[in-house]
mmCIF file with all atom_site columns, C-alpha atoms in Angstrom:
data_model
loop_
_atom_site.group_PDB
_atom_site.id
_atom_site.type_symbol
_atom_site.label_atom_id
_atom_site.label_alt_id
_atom_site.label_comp_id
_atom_site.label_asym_id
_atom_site.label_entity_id
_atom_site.label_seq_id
_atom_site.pdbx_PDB_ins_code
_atom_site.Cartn_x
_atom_site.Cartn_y
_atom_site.Cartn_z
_atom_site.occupancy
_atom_site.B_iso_or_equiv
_atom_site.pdbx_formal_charge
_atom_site.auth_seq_id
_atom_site.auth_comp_id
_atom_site.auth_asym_id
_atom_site.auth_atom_id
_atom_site.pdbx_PDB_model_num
ATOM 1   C CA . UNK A 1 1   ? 279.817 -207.591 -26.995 1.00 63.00 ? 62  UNK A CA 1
ATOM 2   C CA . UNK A 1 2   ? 282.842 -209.791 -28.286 1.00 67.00 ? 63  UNK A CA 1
ATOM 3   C CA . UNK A 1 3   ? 284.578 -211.417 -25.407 1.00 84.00 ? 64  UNK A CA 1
ATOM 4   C CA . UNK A 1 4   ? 287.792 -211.006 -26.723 1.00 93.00 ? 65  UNK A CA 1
ATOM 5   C CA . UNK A 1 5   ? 290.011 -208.263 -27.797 1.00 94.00 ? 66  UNK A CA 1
ATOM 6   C CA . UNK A 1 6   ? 292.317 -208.157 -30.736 1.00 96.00 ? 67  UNK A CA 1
ATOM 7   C CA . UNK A 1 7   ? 294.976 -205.528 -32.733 1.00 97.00 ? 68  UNK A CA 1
ATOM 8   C CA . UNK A 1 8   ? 293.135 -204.030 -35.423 1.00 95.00 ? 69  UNK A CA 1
ATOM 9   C CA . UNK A 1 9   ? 295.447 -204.735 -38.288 1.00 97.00 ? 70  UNK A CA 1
ATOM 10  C CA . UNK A 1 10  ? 298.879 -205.717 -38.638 1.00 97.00 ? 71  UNK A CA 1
ATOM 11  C CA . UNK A 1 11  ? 301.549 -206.174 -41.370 1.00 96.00 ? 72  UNK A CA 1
ATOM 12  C CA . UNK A 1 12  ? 304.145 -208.754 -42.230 1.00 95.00 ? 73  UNK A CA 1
ATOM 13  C CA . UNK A 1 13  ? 306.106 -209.151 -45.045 1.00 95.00 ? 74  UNK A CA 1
ATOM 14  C CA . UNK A 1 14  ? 305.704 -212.428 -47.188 1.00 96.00 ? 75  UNK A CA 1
ATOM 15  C CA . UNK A 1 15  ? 307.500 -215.726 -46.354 1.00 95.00 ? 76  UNK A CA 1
ATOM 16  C CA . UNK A 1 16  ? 308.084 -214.616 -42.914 1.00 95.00 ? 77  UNK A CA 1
ATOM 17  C CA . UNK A 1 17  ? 306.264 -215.458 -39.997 1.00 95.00 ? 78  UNK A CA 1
ATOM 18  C CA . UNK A 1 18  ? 303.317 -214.121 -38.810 1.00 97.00 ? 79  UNK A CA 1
ATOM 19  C CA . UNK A 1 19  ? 302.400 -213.900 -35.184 1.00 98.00 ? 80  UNK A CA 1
ATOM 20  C CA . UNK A 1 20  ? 298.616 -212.664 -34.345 1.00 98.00 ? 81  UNK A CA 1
ATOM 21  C CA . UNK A 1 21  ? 297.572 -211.925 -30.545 1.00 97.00 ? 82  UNK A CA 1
ATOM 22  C CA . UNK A 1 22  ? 294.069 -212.347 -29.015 1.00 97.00 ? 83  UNK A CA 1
ATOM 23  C CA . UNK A 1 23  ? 293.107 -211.686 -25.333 1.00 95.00 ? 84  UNK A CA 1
ATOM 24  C CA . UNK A 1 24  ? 290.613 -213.960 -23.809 1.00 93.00 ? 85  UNK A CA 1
ATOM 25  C CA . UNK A 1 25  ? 290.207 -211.897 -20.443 1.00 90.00 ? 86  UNK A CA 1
ATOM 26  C CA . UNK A 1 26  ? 286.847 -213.517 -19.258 1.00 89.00 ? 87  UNK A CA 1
ATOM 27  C CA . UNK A 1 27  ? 287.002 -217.078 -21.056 1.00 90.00 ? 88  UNK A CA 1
ATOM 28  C CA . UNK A 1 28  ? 285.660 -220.207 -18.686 1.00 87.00 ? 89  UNK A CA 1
ATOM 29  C CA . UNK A 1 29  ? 287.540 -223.469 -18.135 1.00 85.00 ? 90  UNK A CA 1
ATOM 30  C CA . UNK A 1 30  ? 284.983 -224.934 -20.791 1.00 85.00 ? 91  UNK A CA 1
ATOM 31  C CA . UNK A 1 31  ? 285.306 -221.932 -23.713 1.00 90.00 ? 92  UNK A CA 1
ATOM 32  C CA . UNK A 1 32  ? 287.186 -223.366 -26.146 1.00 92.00 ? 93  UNK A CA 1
ATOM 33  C CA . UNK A 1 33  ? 289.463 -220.576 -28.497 1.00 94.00 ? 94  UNK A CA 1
ATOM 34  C CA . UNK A 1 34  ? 288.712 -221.123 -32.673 1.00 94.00 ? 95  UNK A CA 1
ATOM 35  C CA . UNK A 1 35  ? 290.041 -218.720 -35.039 1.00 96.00 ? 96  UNK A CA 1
ATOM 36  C CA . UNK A 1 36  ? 288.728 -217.913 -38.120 1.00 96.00 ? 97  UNK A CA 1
ATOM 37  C CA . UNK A 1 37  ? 289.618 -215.829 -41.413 1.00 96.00 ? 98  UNK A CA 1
ATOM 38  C CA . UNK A 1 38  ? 287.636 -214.167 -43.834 1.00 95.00 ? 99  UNK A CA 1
ATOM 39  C CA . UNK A 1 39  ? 289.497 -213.083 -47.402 1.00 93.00 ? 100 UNK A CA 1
ATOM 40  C CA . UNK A 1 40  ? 287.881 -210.435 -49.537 1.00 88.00 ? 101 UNK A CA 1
ATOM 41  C CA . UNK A 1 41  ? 284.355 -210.783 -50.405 1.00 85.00 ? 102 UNK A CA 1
ATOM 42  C CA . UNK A 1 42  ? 284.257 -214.046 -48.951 1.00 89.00 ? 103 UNK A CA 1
ATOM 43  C CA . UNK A 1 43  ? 282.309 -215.678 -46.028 1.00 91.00 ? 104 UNK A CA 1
ATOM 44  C CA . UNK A 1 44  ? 284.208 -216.406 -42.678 1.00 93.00 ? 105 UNK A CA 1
ATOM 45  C CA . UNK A 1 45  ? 286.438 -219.830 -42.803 1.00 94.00 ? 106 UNK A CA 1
ATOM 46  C CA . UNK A 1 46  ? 287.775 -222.122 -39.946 1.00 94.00 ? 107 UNK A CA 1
ATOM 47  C CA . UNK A 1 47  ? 291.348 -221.935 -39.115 1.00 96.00 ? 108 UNK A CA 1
ATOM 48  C CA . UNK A 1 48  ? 291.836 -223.840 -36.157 1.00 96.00 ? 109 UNK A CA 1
ATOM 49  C CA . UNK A 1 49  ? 290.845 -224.564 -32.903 1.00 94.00 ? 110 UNK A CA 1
ATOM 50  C CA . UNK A 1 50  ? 292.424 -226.081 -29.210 1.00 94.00 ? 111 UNK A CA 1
ATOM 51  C CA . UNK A 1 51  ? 291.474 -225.970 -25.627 1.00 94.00 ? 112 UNK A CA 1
ATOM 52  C CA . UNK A 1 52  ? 294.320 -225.908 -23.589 1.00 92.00 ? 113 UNK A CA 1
ATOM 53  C CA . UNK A 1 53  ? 297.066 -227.596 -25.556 1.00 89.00 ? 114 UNK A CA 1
ATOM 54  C CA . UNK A 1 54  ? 299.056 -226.237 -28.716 1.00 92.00 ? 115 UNK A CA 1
ATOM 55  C CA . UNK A 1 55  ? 297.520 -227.232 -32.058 1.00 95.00 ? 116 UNK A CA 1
ATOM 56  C CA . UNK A 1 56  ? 298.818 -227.450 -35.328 1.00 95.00 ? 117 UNK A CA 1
ATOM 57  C CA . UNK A 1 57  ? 296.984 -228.127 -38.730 1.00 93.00 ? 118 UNK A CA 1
ATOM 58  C CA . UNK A 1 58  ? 297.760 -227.548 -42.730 1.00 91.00 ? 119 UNK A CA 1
ATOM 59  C CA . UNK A 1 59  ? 296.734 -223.776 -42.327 1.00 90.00 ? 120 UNK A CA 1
ATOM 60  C CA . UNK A 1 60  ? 298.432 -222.623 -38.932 1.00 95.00 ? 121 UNK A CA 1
ATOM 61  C CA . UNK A 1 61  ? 299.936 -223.314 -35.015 1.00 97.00 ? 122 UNK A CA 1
ATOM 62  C CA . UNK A 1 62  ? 297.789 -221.959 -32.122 1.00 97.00 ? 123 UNK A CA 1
ATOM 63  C CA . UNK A 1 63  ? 299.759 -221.306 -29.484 1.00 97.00 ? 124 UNK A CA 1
ATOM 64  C CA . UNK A 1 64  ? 297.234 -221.039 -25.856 1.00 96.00 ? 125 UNK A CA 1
ATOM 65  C CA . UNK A 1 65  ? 299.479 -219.534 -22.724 1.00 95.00 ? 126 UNK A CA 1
ATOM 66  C CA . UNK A 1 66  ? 298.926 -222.033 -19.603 1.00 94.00 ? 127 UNK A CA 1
ATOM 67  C CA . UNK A 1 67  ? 296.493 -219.493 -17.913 1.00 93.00 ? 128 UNK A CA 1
ATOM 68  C CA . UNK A 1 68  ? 294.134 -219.411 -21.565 1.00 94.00 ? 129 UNK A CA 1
ATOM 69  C CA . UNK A 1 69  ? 294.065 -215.641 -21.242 1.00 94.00 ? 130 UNK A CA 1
ATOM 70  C CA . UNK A 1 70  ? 295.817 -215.501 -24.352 1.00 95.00 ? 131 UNK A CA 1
ATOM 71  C CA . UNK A 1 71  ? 296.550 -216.811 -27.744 1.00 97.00 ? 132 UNK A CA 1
ATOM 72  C CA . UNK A 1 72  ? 298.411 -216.256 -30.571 1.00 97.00 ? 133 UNK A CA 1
ATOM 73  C CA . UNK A 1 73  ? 297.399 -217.386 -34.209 1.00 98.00 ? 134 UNK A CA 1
ATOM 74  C CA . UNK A 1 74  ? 301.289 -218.205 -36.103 1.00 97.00 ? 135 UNK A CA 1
ATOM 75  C CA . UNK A 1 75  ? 301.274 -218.482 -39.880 1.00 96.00 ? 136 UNK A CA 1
ATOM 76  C CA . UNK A 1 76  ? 304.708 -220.261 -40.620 1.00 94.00 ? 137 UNK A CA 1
ATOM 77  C CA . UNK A 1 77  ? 305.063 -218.609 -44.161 1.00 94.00 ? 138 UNK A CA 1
ATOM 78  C CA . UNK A 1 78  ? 302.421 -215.640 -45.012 1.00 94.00 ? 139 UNK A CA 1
ATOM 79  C CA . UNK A 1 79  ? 301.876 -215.924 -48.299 1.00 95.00 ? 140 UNK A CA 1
ATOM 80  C CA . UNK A 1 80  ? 299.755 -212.792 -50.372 1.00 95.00 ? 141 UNK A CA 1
ATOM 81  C CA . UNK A 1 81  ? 296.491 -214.910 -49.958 1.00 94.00 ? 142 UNK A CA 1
ATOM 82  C CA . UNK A 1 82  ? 296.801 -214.613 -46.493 1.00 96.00 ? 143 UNK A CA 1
ATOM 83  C CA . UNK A 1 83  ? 295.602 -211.297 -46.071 1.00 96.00 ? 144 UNK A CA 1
ATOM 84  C CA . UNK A 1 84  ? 292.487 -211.299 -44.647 1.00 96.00 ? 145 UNK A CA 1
ATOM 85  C CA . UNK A 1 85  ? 290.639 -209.753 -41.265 1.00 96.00 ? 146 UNK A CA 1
ATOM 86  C CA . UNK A 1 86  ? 291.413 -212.870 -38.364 1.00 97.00 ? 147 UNK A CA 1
ATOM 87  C CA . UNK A 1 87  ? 288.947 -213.490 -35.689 1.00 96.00 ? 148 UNK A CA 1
ATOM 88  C CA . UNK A 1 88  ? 289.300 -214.926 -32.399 1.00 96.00 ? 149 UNK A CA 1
ATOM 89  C CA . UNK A 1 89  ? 286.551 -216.504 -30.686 1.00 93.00 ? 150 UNK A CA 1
ATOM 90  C CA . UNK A 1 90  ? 285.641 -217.652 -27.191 1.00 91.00 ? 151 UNK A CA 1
ATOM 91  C CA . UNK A 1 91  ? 283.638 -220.714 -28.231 1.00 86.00 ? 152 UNK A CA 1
ATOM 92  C CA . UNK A 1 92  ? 281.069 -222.201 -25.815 1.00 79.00 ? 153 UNK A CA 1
ATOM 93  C CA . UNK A 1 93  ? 278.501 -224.998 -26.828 1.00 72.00 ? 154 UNK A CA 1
ATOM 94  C CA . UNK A 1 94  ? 275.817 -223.434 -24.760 1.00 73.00 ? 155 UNK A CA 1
ATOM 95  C CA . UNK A 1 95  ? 276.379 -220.057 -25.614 1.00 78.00 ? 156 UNK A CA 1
ATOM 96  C CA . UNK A 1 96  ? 275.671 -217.459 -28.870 1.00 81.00 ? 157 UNK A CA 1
ATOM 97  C CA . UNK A 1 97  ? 278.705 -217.103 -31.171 1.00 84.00 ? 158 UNK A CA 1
ATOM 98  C CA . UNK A 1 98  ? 279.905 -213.078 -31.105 1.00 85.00 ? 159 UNK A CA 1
ATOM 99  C CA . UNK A 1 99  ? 282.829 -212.257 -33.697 1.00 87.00 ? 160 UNK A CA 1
ATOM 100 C CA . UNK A 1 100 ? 284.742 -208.834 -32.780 1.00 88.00 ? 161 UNK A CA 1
ATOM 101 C CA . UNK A 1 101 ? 286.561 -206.361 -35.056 1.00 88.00 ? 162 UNK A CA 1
ATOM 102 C CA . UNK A 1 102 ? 289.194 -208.939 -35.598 1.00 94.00 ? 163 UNK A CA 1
ATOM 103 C CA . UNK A 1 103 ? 292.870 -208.457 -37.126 1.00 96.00 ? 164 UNK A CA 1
ATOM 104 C CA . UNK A 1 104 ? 293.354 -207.178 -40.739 1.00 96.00 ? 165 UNK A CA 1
ATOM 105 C CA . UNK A 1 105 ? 296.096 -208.344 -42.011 1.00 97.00 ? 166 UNK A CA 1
ATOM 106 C CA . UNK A 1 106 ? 298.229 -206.895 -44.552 1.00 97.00 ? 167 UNK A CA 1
ATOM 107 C CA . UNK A 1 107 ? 300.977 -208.927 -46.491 1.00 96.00 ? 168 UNK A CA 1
ATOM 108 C CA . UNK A 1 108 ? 303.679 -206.712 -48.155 1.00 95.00 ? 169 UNK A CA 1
ATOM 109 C CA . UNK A 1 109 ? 305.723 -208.525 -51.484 1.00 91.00 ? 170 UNK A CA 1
ATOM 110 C CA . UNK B 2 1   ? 278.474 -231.996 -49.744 1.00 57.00 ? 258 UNK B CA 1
ATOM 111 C CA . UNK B 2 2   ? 277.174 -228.582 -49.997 1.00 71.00 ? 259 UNK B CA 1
ATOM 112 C CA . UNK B 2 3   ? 277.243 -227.278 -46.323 1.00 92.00 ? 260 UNK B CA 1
ATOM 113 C CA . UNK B 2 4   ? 275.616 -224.635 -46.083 1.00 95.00 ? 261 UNK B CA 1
ATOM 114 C CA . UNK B 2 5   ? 273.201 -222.639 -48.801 1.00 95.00 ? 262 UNK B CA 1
ATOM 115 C CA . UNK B 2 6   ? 272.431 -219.870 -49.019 1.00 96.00 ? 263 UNK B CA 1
ATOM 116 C CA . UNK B 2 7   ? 269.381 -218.716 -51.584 1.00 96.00 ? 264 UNK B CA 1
ATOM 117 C CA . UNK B 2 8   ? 269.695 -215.800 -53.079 1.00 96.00 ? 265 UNK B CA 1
ATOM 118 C CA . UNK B 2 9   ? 272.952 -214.705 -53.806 1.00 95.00 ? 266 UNK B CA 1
ATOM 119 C CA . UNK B 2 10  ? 271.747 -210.955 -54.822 1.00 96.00 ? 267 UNK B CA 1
ATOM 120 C CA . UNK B 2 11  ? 268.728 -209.027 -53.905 1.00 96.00 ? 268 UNK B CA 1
ATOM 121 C CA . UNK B 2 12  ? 267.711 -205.509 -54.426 1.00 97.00 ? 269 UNK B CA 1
ATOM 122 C CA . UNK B 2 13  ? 264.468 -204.704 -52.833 1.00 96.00 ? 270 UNK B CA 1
ATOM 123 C CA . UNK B 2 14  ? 262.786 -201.385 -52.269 1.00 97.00 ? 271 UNK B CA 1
ATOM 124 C CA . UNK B 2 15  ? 262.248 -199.650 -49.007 1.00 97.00 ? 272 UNK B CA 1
ATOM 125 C CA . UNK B 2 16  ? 259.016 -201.151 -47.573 1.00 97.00 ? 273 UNK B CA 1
ATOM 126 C CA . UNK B 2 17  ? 259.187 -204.548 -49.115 1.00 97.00 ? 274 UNK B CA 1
ATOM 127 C CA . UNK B 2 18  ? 259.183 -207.838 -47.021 1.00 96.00 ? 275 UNK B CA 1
ATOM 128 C CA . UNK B 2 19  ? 262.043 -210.760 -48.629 1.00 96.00 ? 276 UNK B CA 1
ATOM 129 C CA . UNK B 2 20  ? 263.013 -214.112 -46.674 1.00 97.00 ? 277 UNK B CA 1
ATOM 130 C CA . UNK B 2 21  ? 266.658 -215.252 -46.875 1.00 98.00 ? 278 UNK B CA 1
ATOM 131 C CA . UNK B 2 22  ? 266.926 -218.995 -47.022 1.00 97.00 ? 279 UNK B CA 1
ATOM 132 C CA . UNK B 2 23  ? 269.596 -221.093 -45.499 1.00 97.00 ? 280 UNK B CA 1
ATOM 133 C CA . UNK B 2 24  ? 269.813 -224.697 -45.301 1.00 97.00 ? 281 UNK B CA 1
ATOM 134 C CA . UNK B 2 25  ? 272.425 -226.913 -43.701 1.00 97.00 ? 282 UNK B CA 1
ATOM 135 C CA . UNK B 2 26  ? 273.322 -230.356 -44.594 1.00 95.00 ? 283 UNK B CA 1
ATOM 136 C CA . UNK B 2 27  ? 275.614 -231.350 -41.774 1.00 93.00 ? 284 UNK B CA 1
ATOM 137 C CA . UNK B 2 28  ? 273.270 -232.046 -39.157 1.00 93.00 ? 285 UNK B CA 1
ATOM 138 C CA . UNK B 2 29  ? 274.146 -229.346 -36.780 1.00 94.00 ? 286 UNK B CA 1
ATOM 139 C CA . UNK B 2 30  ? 272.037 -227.707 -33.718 1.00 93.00 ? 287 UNK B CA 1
ATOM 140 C CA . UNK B 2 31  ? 272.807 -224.488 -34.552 1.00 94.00 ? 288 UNK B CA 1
ATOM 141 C CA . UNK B 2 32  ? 272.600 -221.886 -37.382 1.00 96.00 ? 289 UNK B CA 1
ATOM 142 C CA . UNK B 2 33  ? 273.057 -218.333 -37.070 1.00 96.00 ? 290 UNK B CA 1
ATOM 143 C CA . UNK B 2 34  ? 272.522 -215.168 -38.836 1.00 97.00 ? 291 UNK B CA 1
ATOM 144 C CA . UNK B 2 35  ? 275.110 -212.232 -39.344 1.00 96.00 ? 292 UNK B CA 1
ATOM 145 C CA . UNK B 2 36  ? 274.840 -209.201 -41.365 1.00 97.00 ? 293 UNK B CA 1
ATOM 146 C CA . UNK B 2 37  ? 278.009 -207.761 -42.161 1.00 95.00 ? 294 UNK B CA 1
ATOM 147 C CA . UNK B 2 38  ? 278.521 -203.673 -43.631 1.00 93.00 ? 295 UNK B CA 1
ATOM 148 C CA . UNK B 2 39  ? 281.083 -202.362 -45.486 1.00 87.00 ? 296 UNK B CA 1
ATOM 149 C CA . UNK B 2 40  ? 284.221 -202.535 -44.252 1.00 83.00 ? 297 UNK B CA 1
ATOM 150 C CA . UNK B 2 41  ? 282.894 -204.148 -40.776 1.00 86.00 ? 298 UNK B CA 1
ATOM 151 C CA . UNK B 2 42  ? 282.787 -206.791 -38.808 1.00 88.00 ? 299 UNK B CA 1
ATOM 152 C CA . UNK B 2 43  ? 280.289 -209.762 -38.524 1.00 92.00 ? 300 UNK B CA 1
ATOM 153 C CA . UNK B 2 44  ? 277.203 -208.512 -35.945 1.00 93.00 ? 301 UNK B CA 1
ATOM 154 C CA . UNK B 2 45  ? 274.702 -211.565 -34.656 1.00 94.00 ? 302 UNK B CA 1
ATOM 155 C CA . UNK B 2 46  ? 271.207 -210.714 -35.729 1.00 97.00 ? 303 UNK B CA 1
ATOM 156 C CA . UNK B 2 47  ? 269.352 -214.035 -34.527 1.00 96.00 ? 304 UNK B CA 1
ATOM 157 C CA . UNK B 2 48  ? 270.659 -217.523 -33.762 1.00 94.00 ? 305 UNK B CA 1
ATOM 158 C CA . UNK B 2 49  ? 269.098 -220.744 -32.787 1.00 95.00 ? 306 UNK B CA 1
ATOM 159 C CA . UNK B 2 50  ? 270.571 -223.603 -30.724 1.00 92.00 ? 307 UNK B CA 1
ATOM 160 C CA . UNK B 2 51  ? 268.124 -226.247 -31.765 1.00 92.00 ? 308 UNK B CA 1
ATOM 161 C CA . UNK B 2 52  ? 264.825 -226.784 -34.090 1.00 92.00 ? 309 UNK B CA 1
ATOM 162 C CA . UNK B 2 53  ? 262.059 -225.070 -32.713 1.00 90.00 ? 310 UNK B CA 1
ATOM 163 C CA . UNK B 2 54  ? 264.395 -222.266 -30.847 1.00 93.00 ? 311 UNK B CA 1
ATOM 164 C CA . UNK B 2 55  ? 265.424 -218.902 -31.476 1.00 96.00 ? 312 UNK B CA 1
ATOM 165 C CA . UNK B 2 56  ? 267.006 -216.587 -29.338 1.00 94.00 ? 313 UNK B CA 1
ATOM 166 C CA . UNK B 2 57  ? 267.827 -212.395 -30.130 1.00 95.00 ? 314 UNK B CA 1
ATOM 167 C CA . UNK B 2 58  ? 271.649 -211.463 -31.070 1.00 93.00 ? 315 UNK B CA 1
ATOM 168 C CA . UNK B 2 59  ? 273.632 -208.301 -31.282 1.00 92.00 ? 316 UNK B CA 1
ATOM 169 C CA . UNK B 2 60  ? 271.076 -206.427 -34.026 1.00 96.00 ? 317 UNK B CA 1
ATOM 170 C CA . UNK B 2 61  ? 267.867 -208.405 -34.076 1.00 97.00 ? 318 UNK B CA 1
ATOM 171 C CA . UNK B 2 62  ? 265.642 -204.969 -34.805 1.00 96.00 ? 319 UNK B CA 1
ATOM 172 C CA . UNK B 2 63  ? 263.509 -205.234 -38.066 1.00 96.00 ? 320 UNK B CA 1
ATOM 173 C CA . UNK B 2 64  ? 264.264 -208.857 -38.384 1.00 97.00 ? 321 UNK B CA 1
ATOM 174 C CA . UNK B 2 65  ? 261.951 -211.984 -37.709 1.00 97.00 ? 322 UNK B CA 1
ATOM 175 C CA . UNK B 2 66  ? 263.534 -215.979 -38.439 1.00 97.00 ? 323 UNK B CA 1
ATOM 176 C CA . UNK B 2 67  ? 262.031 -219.207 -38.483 1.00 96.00 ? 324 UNK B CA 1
ATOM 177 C CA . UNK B 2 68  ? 263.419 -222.544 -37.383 1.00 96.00 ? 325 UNK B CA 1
ATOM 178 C CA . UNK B 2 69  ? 261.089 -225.028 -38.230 1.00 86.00 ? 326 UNK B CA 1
ATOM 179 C CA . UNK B 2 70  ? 263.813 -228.165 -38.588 1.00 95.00 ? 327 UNK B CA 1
ATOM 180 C CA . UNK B 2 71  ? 266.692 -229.370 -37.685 1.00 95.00 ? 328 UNK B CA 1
ATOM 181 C CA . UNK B 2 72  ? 267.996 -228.420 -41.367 1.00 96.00 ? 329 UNK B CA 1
ATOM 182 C CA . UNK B 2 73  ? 266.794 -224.917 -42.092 1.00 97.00 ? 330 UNK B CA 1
ATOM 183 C CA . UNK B 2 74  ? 266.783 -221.308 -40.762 1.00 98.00 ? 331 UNK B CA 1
ATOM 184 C CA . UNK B 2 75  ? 264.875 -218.090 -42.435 1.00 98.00 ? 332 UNK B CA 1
ATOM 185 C CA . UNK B 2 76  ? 265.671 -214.641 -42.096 1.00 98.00 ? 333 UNK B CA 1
ATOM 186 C CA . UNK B 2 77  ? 262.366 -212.444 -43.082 1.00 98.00 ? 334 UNK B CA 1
ATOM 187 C CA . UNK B 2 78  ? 262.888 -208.602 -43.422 1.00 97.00 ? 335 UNK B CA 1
ATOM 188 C CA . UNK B 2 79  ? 259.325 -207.553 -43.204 1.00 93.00 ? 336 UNK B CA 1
ATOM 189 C CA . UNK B 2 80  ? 259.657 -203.727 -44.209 1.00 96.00 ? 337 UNK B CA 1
ATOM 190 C CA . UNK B 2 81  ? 263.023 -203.514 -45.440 1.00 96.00 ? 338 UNK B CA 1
ATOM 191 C CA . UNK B 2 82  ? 265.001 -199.838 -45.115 1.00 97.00 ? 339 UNK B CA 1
ATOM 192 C CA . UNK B 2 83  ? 267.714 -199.189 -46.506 1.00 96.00 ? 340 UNK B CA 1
ATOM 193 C CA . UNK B 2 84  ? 269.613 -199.459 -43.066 1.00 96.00 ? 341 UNK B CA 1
ATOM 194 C CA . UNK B 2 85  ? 269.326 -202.692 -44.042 1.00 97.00 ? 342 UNK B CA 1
ATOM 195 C CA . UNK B 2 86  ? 271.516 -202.903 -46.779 1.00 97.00 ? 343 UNK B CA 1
ATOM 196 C CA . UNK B 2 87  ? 274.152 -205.432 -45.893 1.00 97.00 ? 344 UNK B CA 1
ATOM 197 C CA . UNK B 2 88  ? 275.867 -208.825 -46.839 1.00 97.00 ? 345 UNK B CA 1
ATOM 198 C CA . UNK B 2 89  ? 273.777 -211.494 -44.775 1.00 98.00 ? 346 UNK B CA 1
ATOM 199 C CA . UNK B 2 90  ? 275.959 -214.727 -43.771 1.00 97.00 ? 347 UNK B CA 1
ATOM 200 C CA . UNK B 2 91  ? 274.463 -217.822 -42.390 1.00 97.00 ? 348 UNK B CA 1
ATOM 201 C CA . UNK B 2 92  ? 276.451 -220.283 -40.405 1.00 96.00 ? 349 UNK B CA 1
ATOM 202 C CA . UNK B 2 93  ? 275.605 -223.634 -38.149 1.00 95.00 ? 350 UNK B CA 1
ATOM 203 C CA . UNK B 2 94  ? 277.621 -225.228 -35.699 1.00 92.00 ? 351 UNK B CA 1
ATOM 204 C CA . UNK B 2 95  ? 277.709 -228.544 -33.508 1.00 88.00 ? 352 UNK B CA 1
ATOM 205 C CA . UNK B 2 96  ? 278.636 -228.646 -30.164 1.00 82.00 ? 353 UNK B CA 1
ATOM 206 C CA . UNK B 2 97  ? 282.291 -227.085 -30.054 1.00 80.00 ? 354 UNK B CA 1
ATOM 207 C CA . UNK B 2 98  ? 283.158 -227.935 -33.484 1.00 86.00 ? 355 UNK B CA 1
ATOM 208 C CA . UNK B 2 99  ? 283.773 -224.860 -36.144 1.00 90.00 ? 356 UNK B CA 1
ATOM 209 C CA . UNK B 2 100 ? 281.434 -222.562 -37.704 1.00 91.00 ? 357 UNK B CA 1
ATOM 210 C CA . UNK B 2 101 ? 280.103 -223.448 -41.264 1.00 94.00 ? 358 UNK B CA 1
ATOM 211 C CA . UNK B 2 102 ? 279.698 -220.729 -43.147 1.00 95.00 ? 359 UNK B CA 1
ATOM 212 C CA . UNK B 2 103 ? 277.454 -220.020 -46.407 1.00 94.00 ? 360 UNK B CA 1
ATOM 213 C CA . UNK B 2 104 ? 278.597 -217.792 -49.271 1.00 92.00 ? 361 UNK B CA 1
ATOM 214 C CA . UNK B 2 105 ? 276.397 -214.710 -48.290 1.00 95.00 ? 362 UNK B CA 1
ATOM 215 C CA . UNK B 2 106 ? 273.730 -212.886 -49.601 1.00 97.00 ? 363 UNK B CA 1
ATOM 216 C CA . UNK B 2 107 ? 274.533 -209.270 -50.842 1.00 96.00 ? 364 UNK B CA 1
ATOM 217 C CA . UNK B 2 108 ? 271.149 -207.293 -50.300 1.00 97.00 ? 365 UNK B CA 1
ATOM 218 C CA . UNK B 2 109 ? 270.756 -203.444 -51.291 1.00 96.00 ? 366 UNK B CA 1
ATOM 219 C CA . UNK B 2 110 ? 267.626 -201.982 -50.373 1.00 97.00 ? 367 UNK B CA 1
ATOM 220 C CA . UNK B 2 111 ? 267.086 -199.004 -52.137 1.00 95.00 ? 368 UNK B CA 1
#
């Protein structure tokens, strides 16, 4: 089973901010979180990934809370394209790759 | 540089008939993977292999056999496909704790 646990969808309206939860509840000092997205009738695509310190990139901010049992994916400015279902992993090297239900997103004009 | 590749695209098959799904990387990663993904679902591990030469079960391995014989590719073989297996089937490999690669999928209906 996925290791983490996510909303199943959400909403935000476009050009606002979007703020998307994940719960790591059993992630190890060496699991690093990635998030991913996957737009319709596409393949899954990298969004970003940290360990224990904030990250920012072109896409999105990950925000990791000091104890890593959360995170939160932030898009600045949702834009229409950005609907899509968001996944949060608990990424070891060692270990199998397991995506959950994720977080569909739904971007209102 | 392509990534990963996925060959085909489409299939249609009939129940009872045996298909391998290709999927090459170019990236030089350890591991590739193999999801099938239904309808309106989420992605569910069928196999996955952290080197050449290995392969270990996932979530839904059941009806499936793959193949790692390099570093560069990984086969998915349905050898008596039913139409429980109708799916899209996504490849991915992965280095170390880098990101997922993804392919494009292949969309197979087994009628």
């Amino acid at each position: 089973d996925a290791k983490t646990t996510q909303p199943n969808s959400m909403e935000s309206n476009e050009e606002e901010p979007v703020h998307l939860p994940c719960n790591h509840s059993t992630i190890s000092g060496t699991d690093y979180i990635h998030w991913y997205r996957q737009l319709p009738s596409q393949g899954p695509e990298y969004v970003i990934h940290g360990l224990t310190s904030n990250v920012n990139n072109r896409m999105a901010s990950l925000a990791i809370a000091e104890d890593r049992k959360s995170s939160t994916l932030i898009l600045h400015r949702a834009t229409l394209r950005d609907a899509a279902v968001y996944y949060c992993i608990d990424m070891n090297r060692d270990d199998k790759i397991i995506f959950g239900k994720g977080t569909r997103l739904h971007i209102l004009p | 540089n392509a990534g990963v590749t996925q060959t085909p695209k489409f299939q249609v098959l009939k129940t009872g008939q045996s298909m391998t799904l290709q999927c090459a990387q170019d990236m030089n990663h350890n591991s590739m993977y193999w999801y099938r993904q239904d309808p309106g679902m989420g992605l569910r591990l069928i196999y996955y292999s952290a080197s050449e030469g290995t392969t270990d079960k996932g979530e839904v391995p059941n009806g499936y056999n793959v193949s790692r014989l390099n570093k560069r590719e990984f086969s998915l073989r349905l050898e008596s496909a039913a139409p429980s297996q109708t799916s899209v089937y996504f490849c991915a490999a992965q280095g170390g704790n880098q990101p997922q690669h993804f392919g494009d999928g292949t969309r197979l209906s087994i009628l």
